[in-house]
Short mmCIF file of C-alpha atoms in Angstrom, two decimals:
data_model
loop_
_atom_site.label_atom_id
_atom_site.label_comp_id
_atom_site.label_asym_id
_atom_site.label_seq_id
_atom_site.Cartn_x
_atom_site.Cartn_y
_atom_site.Cartn_z
CA MET A 279 113.18 86.80 30.75
CA PRO A 280 114.88 86.61 34.19
CA GLU A 281 113.09 84.83 37.01
CA LEU A 282 111.49 87.06 39.62
CA VAL A 283 113.58 86.94 42.79
CA PHE A 284 111.71 87.78 45.97
CA THR A 285 113.34 90.12 48.45
CA PRO A 286 114.35 88.18 51.60
CA LEU A 287 111.99 89.00 54.45
CA GLN A 288 114.83 89.80 56.84
CA GLU A 289 116.14 92.43 54.39
CA ILE A 290 112.93 94.46 54.29
CA PRO A 291 113.33 96.19 57.71
CA LYS A 292 116.96 96.94 56.78
CA ILE A 293 115.86 98.59 53.52
CA HIS A 294 113.31 100.63 55.42
CA ALA A 295 115.89 101.72 58.00
CA GLN A 296 118.42 102.65 55.32
CA LEU A 297 115.91 104.84 53.50
CA ARG A 298 114.88 106.46 56.78
CA ALA A 299 118.49 107.24 57.62
CA SER A 300 119.15 108.60 54.11
CA PHE A 301 116.12 110.85 54.27
CA LYS A 302 117.32 112.30 57.56
CA THR A 303 120.64 113.32 56.00
CA GLY A 304 118.73 115.95 54.02
CA LYS A 305 120.29 115.12 50.65
CA LEU A 306 116.85 115.37 49.02
CA ARG A 307 116.32 118.92 50.22
CA SER A 308 118.37 120.01 47.22
CA ILE A 309 116.10 120.76 44.24
CA ALA A 310 119.06 120.24 41.92
CA TYR A 311 119.57 116.72 43.28
CA ARG A 312 115.89 115.90 42.89
CA LYS A 313 116.05 117.06 39.27
CA TYR A 314 119.12 114.90 38.71
CA GLN A 315 117.23 111.84 40.00
CA LEU A 316 114.26 112.68 37.77
CA LEU A 317 116.58 113.00 34.79
CA GLN A 318 118.08 109.63 35.63
CA LEU A 319 114.59 108.15 35.75
CA ALA A 320 113.89 109.61 32.30
CA TYR A 321 117.04 107.96 30.97
CA LEU A 322 116.03 104.69 32.63
CA ILE A 323 112.89 104.67 30.48
CA LYS A 324 114.54 106.02 27.31
CA ASP A 325 117.50 103.64 27.37
CA ASN A 326 115.35 100.56 28.02
CA LYS A 327 112.24 101.08 25.87
CA LYS A 328 112.78 97.86 23.98
CA ARG A 329 113.31 95.86 27.17
CA PHE A 330 110.14 97.27 28.72
CA GLU A 331 108.26 96.49 25.50
CA GLU A 332 109.46 92.88 25.68
CA ALA A 333 108.68 92.59 29.40
CA LEU A 334 105.13 93.91 28.93
CA ASN A 335 104.63 91.42 26.13
CA ALA A 336 105.93 88.57 28.28
CA ASP A 337 103.66 89.43 31.23
CA LEU A 338 100.49 90.60 29.49
CA GLY A 339 100.89 89.66 25.84
CA ARG A 340 100.93 93.42 25.28
CA PRO A 341 101.34 94.44 21.61
CA ALA A 342 104.26 96.82 21.10
CA ILE A 343 102.18 99.82 20.04
CA GLU A 344 99.87 99.37 23.03
CA GLY A 345 102.79 99.04 25.41
CA HIS A 346 104.30 102.31 24.22
CA PHE A 347 100.99 104.17 24.14
CA LEU A 348 99.67 103.01 27.51
CA GLU A 349 102.80 102.80 29.61
CA ILE A 350 106.24 103.55 28.22
CA ASN A 351 105.59 106.93 26.58
CA SER A 352 103.06 107.91 29.25
CA SER A 353 105.57 107.23 32.02
CA ALA A 354 108.21 109.29 30.24
CA SER A 355 105.75 112.18 29.94
CA GLU A 356 105.08 112.10 33.68
CA VAL A 357 108.79 112.25 34.43
CA LYS A 358 109.24 115.16 32.03
CA GLU A 359 106.39 117.10 33.61
CA ALA A 360 107.85 116.65 37.10
CA TYR A 361 111.32 117.65 35.91
CA CYS A 362 109.99 120.83 34.31
CA ASN A 363 107.81 121.80 37.29
CA VAL A 364 109.71 120.78 40.39
CA GLU A 365 110.93 124.29 41.17
CA LYS A 366 107.41 125.68 40.90
CA TRP A 367 105.94 122.89 43.00
CA ALA A 368 108.56 123.37 45.70
CA LYS A 369 108.02 127.12 46.11
CA PRO A 370 106.29 128.38 49.26
CA GLU A 371 102.72 129.54 48.71
CA LYS A 372 100.35 131.90 50.40
CA PRO A 373 96.86 130.49 50.96
CA GLY A 374 93.74 132.30 49.84
CA PHE A 375 92.33 135.07 51.96
CA SER A 376 90.67 134.03 55.20
CA LEU A 377 89.41 136.50 57.77
CA ASN A 378 90.34 134.09 60.54
CA PHE A 379 94.00 133.80 59.59
CA THR A 380 94.97 136.85 57.54
CA VAL A 381 96.56 138.68 60.48
CA MET A 382 98.96 135.76 60.89
CA ARG A 383 100.14 136.11 57.28
CA PRO A 384 100.34 132.32 56.83
CA VAL A 385 102.76 130.81 54.33
CA ILE A 386 102.73 127.18 53.23
CA TYR A 387 106.14 125.57 52.92
CA LYS A 388 106.46 122.34 50.93
CA GLU A 389 108.14 119.80 53.17
CA ALA A 390 108.77 116.20 52.20
CA LYS A 391 106.83 113.62 54.19
CA GLY A 392 109.66 111.15 54.59
CA VAL A 393 109.67 107.52 53.45
CA VAL A 394 106.85 106.53 51.10
CA LEU A 395 105.61 103.04 50.19
CA ILE A 396 104.11 102.53 46.71
CA ILE A 397 102.27 99.26 46.06
CA SER A 398 101.42 98.91 42.38
CA PRO A 399 99.06 96.53 40.53
CA PHE A 400 99.51 94.10 37.64
CA ASN A 401 97.38 95.70 34.94
CA TYR A 402 99.67 98.68 34.26
CA PRO A 403 102.88 97.49 35.91
CA LEU A 404 105.04 100.31 34.56
CA PHE A 405 102.65 103.26 34.41
CA LEU A 406 101.25 102.59 37.88
CA THR A 407 104.72 102.17 39.37
CA LEU A 408 107.00 104.85 37.92
CA PRO A 409 104.59 107.81 37.66
CA PRO A 410 103.48 107.37 41.29
CA LEU A 411 107.18 107.50 42.10
CA VAL A 412 107.19 110.75 40.13
CA ARG A 413 103.75 112.12 40.93
CA THR A 414 102.64 111.17 44.43
CA CYS A 415 99.65 113.07 45.84
CA LEU A 416 100.78 114.75 49.06
CA LEU A 417 97.54 115.90 50.57
CA ASP A 418 96.42 117.92 53.57
CA THR A 419 99.57 119.99 54.01
CA THR A 420 97.90 122.12 56.67
CA ASP A 421 95.51 121.35 59.48
CA TYR A 422 92.93 123.52 57.77
CA ASP A 423 93.22 121.96 54.33
CA LEU A 424 94.07 125.37 52.88
CA HIS A 425 96.18 123.85 50.18
CA ILE A 426 96.49 120.56 48.34
CA SER A 427 99.95 120.04 46.90
CA GLN A 428 100.36 117.49 44.14
CA ALA A 429 104.03 116.78 43.73
CA ALA A 430 106.33 113.92 43.03
CA ALA A 431 107.73 111.42 45.49
CA ILE A 432 111.17 112.25 44.17
CA ALA A 433 110.42 115.85 43.22
CA ALA A 434 108.94 116.43 46.68
CA GLY A 435 112.05 115.02 48.32
CA ASN A 436 110.77 111.68 49.60
CA ALA A 437 112.61 108.39 49.88
CA THR A 438 110.55 105.58 48.36
CA VAL A 439 110.05 101.83 48.40
CA LEU A 440 108.42 100.37 45.28
CA LYS A 441 106.50 97.09 45.61
CA PRO A 442 105.62 95.95 42.07
CA SER A 443 103.15 93.15 41.39
CA GLU A 444 104.30 89.55 41.53
CA SER A 445 101.78 88.78 38.76
CA THR A 446 104.01 90.62 36.24
CA PRO A 447 107.38 89.02 36.94
CA ALA A 448 109.16 90.27 33.81
CA VAL A 449 108.43 93.94 34.47
CA SER A 450 109.02 93.60 38.21
CA SER A 451 112.38 91.89 37.64
CA LEU A 452 113.40 94.56 35.15
CA LEU A 453 112.55 97.35 37.59
CA ALA A 454 114.56 95.63 40.33
CA GLU A 455 117.53 95.43 37.95
CA LEU A 456 117.39 98.95 36.50
CA ILE A 457 116.42 101.19 39.39
CA PRO A 458 119.66 100.63 41.37
CA LYS A 459 121.65 101.31 38.19
CA TYR A 460 119.99 104.65 37.43
CA LEU A 461 118.74 105.99 40.77
CA ASP A 462 120.31 106.58 44.14
CA SER A 463 119.75 103.38 46.14
CA ASP A 464 119.76 105.44 49.31
CA ILE A 465 116.48 107.06 48.28
CA VAL A 466 114.68 104.49 46.07
CA SER A 467 114.51 100.73 46.59
CA VAL A 468 112.49 97.91 45.03
CA VAL A 469 111.00 95.12 47.12
CA ASN A 470 109.71 92.17 45.10
CA GLY A 471 107.53 89.43 46.47
CA SER A 472 104.01 88.26 47.17
CA VAL A 473 101.76 88.22 50.23
CA ALA A 474 104.50 87.57 52.80
CA GLU A 475 106.68 90.41 51.54
CA ALA A 476 103.76 92.84 51.29
CA THR A 477 102.69 91.90 54.81
CA LYS A 478 106.21 92.53 56.12
CA LEU A 479 106.23 95.95 54.45
CA LEU A 480 102.89 96.86 56.01
CA GLU A 481 104.17 95.97 59.46
CA LEU A 482 106.56 98.94 59.23
CA GLN A 483 105.79 102.60 59.81
CA TRP A 484 105.66 104.75 56.68
CA ASP A 485 105.09 108.44 56.20
CA HIS A 486 102.69 107.84 53.32
CA ILE A 487 101.35 104.74 51.55
CA MET A 488 100.05 104.64 48.00
CA TYR A 489 98.07 101.64 46.79
CA THR A 490 96.39 101.04 43.45
CA GLY A 491 94.18 98.00 43.11
CA GLY A 492 91.03 96.24 44.28
CA PRO A 493 89.02 96.87 47.43
CA ARG A 494 89.91 93.61 49.19
CA VAL A 495 93.61 94.43 49.46
CA ALA A 496 92.85 98.12 49.96
CA LYS A 497 91.14 97.27 53.23
CA VAL A 498 94.25 95.38 54.36
CA VAL A 499 96.44 98.34 53.46
CA ALA A 500 94.12 100.78 55.23
CA ALA A 501 94.04 98.63 58.37
CA ALA A 502 97.84 98.44 58.45
CA ALA A 503 98.16 102.20 57.95
CA ASN A 504 95.67 102.80 60.72
CA LYS A 505 98.02 101.27 63.30
CA PHE A 506 100.43 104.21 62.80
CA LEU A 507 97.87 106.79 61.61
CA THR A 508 99.77 106.78 58.32
CA PRO A 509 98.18 108.89 55.58
CA ILE A 510 97.25 106.82 52.53
CA THR A 511 96.30 107.41 48.93
CA LEU A 512 94.06 104.68 47.59
CA GLU A 513 94.04 105.43 43.91
CA ASP A 514 91.21 104.35 41.65
CA PHE A 515 88.51 104.45 44.30
CA THR A 516 85.39 106.41 44.85
CA VAL A 517 84.80 106.67 48.59
CA ASN A 518 81.15 107.60 48.82
CA LEU A 519 82.09 111.24 48.34
CA GLU A 520 81.27 111.74 44.70
CA THR A 521 81.00 109.81 41.46
CA ASP A 522 83.12 110.56 38.41
CA ILE A 523 80.90 111.04 35.37
CA PHE A 524 82.39 111.20 31.90
CA PHE A 525 80.34 112.09 28.86
CA SER A 526 80.76 111.01 25.27
CA SER A 527 82.82 114.04 24.31
CA GLU A 528 85.72 112.71 26.39
CA VAL A 529 88.24 110.02 25.51
CA MET A 530 88.02 106.80 27.54
CA PRO A 531 89.42 105.90 29.94
CA PRO A 532 89.93 109.36 31.50
CA PRO A 533 92.03 109.96 34.62
CA LEU A 534 90.37 109.55 37.98
CA ARG A 535 90.50 111.70 41.03
CA THR A 536 92.44 110.29 43.94
CA PHE A 537 91.58 110.37 47.62
CA SER A 538 93.82 110.35 50.65
CA GLN A 539 91.50 108.67 53.08
CA LEU A 540 89.27 105.63 53.21
CA SER A 541 85.74 106.05 54.50
CA ASN A 542 83.17 103.26 54.33
CA TYR A 543 83.60 102.64 50.64
CA ASN A 544 82.47 99.88 48.34
CA VAL A 545 83.68 100.01 44.77
CA GLY A 546 81.07 99.06 42.21
CA LYS A 547 81.18 98.14 38.55
CA SER A 548 81.46 101.00 36.05
CA PRO A 549 78.26 101.35 34.02
CA VAL A 550 77.54 102.96 30.66
CA ILE A 551 74.20 104.63 29.95
CA VAL A 552 73.37 104.96 26.27
CA ASP A 553 70.81 107.40 24.91
CA PRO A 554 69.25 106.16 21.63
CA GLN A 555 69.79 109.68 20.29
CA CYS A 556 73.57 109.52 20.79
CA ASP A 557 76.20 109.30 18.08
CA LEU A 558 75.88 105.53 17.95
CA GLU A 559 78.99 104.78 15.90
CA MET A 560 81.20 106.85 18.21
CA ALA A 561 79.62 105.36 21.34
CA ALA A 562 80.11 101.79 20.12
CA ARG A 563 83.72 102.41 19.15
CA ARG A 564 84.62 104.05 22.46
CA ILE A 565 82.85 101.44 24.58
CA LEU A 566 84.46 98.59 22.68
CA TRP A 567 87.89 100.26 22.79
CA GLY A 568 87.57 100.66 26.55
CA LYS A 569 86.89 96.93 26.83
CA CYS A 570 89.57 95.80 24.36
CA VAL A 571 92.58 97.90 25.34
CA ASN A 572 94.83 95.85 27.64
CA ALA A 573 92.30 93.01 27.20
CA GLY A 574 89.87 94.95 29.36
CA GLN A 575 92.20 94.85 32.37
CA THR A 576 91.64 98.51 33.24
CA CYS A 577 89.99 99.66 36.44
CA VAL A 578 87.81 102.23 34.65
CA ALA A 579 86.89 100.00 31.71
CA PRO A 580 83.12 100.07 31.01
CA ASP A 581 81.66 97.03 32.76
CA TYR A 582 78.09 96.95 31.52
CA VAL A 583 75.82 98.97 29.24
CA LEU A 584 72.34 100.05 30.26
CA VAL A 585 70.46 100.37 26.99
CA PRO A 586 66.72 100.69 26.23
CA ARG A 587 65.22 97.33 25.26
CA SER A 588 63.90 98.71 22.02
CA PHE A 589 67.39 99.93 21.12
CA GLN A 590 69.43 96.87 22.14
CA ASP A 591 69.46 95.22 18.70
CA LYS A 592 70.70 98.36 17.01
CA PHE A 593 73.33 98.91 19.69
CA VAL A 594 74.63 95.32 19.42
CA ASP A 595 74.89 95.71 15.63
CA ALA A 596 76.94 98.88 16.18
CA LEU A 597 79.31 96.98 18.52
CA LYS A 598 79.74 94.27 15.88
CA ALA A 599 80.52 96.89 13.23
CA ALA A 600 83.05 98.54 15.54
CA HIS A 601 84.67 95.17 16.22
CA LYS A 602 84.96 94.48 12.50
CA SER A 603 86.67 97.83 11.95
CA PHE A 604 89.04 97.25 14.89
CA TYR A 605 89.91 93.68 13.93
CA PRO A 606 89.64 92.94 10.19
CA GLU A 607 90.56 89.51 8.85
CA SER A 608 94.23 90.52 8.63
CA ALA A 609 94.39 91.53 12.31
CA GLN A 610 92.26 89.16 14.34
CA PRO A 611 92.62 89.49 18.15
CA SER A 612 93.76 85.87 18.38
CA LYS A 613 97.02 87.02 16.78
CA SER A 614 99.61 87.81 19.41
CA ASP A 615 100.51 91.23 17.98
CA THR A 616 97.01 92.72 18.03
CA PHE A 617 95.47 91.95 21.42
CA SER A 618 96.73 91.64 25.00
CA ARG A 619 96.34 88.51 27.09
CA ILE A 620 94.96 87.85 30.57
CA VAL A 621 97.66 88.29 33.20
CA THR A 622 97.65 84.84 34.89
CA PRO A 623 96.21 81.35 34.27
CA GLN A 624 94.14 81.72 37.45
CA ALA A 625 92.57 84.95 36.20
CA TRP A 626 91.89 83.35 32.81
CA LYS A 627 90.07 80.42 34.40
CA ARG A 628 88.00 82.71 36.61
CA ILE A 629 86.86 84.87 33.70
CA LYS A 630 86.12 81.88 31.44
CA SER A 631 84.03 80.28 34.19
CA LEU A 632 81.94 83.43 34.55
CA VAL A 633 81.40 83.63 30.78
CA ASP A 634 80.49 79.93 30.62
CA ASN A 635 77.88 80.38 33.34
CA THR A 636 76.19 83.48 31.95
CA LYS A 637 72.46 83.36 31.29
CA GLY A 638 72.83 86.05 28.65
CA ALA A 639 73.37 85.44 24.95
CA VAL A 640 76.92 85.61 23.60
CA VAL A 641 76.49 87.43 20.28
CA LEU A 642 80.11 88.26 19.50
CA GLY A 643 83.40 86.58 20.36
CA GLY A 644 83.61 84.08 23.19
CA GLU A 645 86.63 82.24 21.79
CA THR A 646 89.29 81.23 24.30
CA ASP A 647 92.72 79.61 24.39
CA GLU A 648 94.03 78.49 27.76
CA ALA A 649 97.58 77.95 26.51
CA THR A 650 97.99 81.63 25.59
CA LYS A 651 95.54 83.02 28.21
CA PHE A 652 93.47 84.46 25.37
CA ILE A 653 89.83 85.48 25.66
CA ALA A 654 88.40 87.18 22.59
CA PRO A 655 86.53 90.48 22.77
CA THR A 656 83.05 89.32 23.73
CA VAL A 657 79.59 90.90 23.72
CA VAL A 658 76.81 89.38 25.82
CA ARG A 659 73.26 90.70 25.49
CA ASP A 660 70.13 90.34 27.64
CA ILE A 661 72.10 90.30 30.87
CA GLN A 662 70.16 90.36 34.14
CA ALA A 663 71.21 91.85 37.46
CA ASP A 664 71.90 88.43 39.04
CA ASP A 665 74.01 87.11 36.16
CA SER A 666 77.40 85.54 36.86
CA LEU A 667 79.08 88.29 34.84
CA MET A 668 77.63 90.93 37.16
CA SER A 669 79.02 89.30 40.30
CA GLU A 670 82.56 90.65 40.32
CA TYR A 671 84.15 94.09 40.35
CA ASP A 672 86.52 94.95 37.50
CA LEU A 673 85.80 92.00 35.17
CA PRO A 674 87.92 92.11 31.98
CA ILE A 675 86.81 91.30 28.45
CA PRO A 676 83.01 90.86 28.17
CA SER A 677 80.89 93.85 27.12
CA LEU A 678 77.53 93.35 28.79
CA CYS A 679 74.23 94.72 27.47
CA LEU A 680 71.66 95.06 30.23
CA PRO A 681 68.29 96.17 28.80
CA VAL A 682 66.12 98.68 30.69
CA GLU A 683 62.88 100.47 29.90
CA ASP A 684 64.18 104.02 30.12
CA ILE A 685 66.69 106.41 31.68
CA ASP A 686 64.84 106.40 35.01
CA GLU A 687 65.22 102.63 35.35
CA ALA A 688 68.90 102.93 34.40
CA ILE A 689 69.51 105.56 37.09
CA ALA A 690 67.65 103.48 39.68
CA PHE A 691 69.70 100.41 38.75
CA VAL A 692 73.00 102.25 39.24
CA ASN A 693 71.92 103.93 42.47
CA ALA A 694 70.83 100.61 43.97
CA ARG A 695 74.38 99.30 43.79
CA ASP A 696 77.82 100.20 45.14
CA HIS A 697 79.19 103.50 43.90
CA PRO A 698 80.76 102.97 40.48
CA LEU A 699 84.38 103.77 39.91
CA ALA A 700 83.41 105.59 36.71
CA LEU A 701 80.14 106.28 34.95
CA TYR A 702 79.95 106.87 31.20
CA VAL A 703 77.02 108.61 29.53
CA PHE A 704 76.68 108.73 25.75
CA SER A 705 74.16 111.33 24.72
CA GLN A 706 73.88 114.51 22.68
CA ASN A 707 71.00 115.73 24.83
CA ALA A 708 71.99 118.12 27.63
CA GLU A 709 68.87 117.30 29.67
CA PHE A 710 69.56 113.56 29.39
CA LYS A 711 73.13 114.02 30.64
CA ALA A 712 72.09 116.34 33.45
CA LYS A 713 69.45 113.86 34.64
#
């Protein structure tokens, strides 16, 4: 795999200026040209599937089938959807009836914002880089919020800078190589680097910033955007507006809503509440899958399970049975083609330290290998609120069983903490779910 080459700091303002100048020429006002760029992006993915598969494996130990399912095929589907819908998205619209404005006969015209910055994370380095390029949320198109237009950065006619994660050097290097070959460099550029390069990017004025990742960096991004009153989309956050609740009839992990503004938020761990009357086999399989796919490195992966004390033994047995069905003797997760790896040695050491210091009982898994950054699917029971494994947001790998007396204690426990990114409820009882 090629070595990741950081973009020289002095080149970043030049890239920004070039994109700004290109946007002003109006070449992206043509719907036909936008569709051509989207088609080129589709060919970029199609022609290089094997190379993306290899890059994902190099960065994350991603098995081939998982790489295609989670990122490669999903990214291609996003491009196809934008290509097929760009004309519809670009059409002017009339807002719903309003007594205050009907005499003005308002019409909403879809105008591109300008130059967009997309900062993507390590855990889905392809799917959280290319689809945002294709499907950027352009919010608040009128002062009265009469319409919310979800369109693509390219399809909507924006010029874009992509800043992939430095923690996935193989994918980031491949994107830097391929994007200039397939897309118009006057409208899409890749900036690779770490903190210094990201800081330089955030010193510049953008027309919209998209960031996917943890709250610590999100606050830095929001502060930088605030200097220019730049609108931002912080994906994968709840912002004390509402909580996403997904019940057992849905496939995990489901898509999250996105928000265009930051307002006094704290992102909490994503809990699971299990009703003893649920379909236990299905619940165990879905919870374990959510914690095993991509080695648990998913923002909406279930972090801990609130389960009645009297039901904990039965629930743990169900998790063990699910694990056995997922990983029989012929396909153990320690094998490189069945289970992803932790992204960096530093992340591996952090997670292992938290597991080593838990006061709960490890009843499944726990095996590790520093050389390959492997941590086995792990179940820890009898977790308490102050446990080391409860101390960090978005902790991969361990499935934590936190016993409670009843649903009321579970609700109180969740409400006493930061708003969860996602909340999963497994129950067949409508009253239980409504509560």
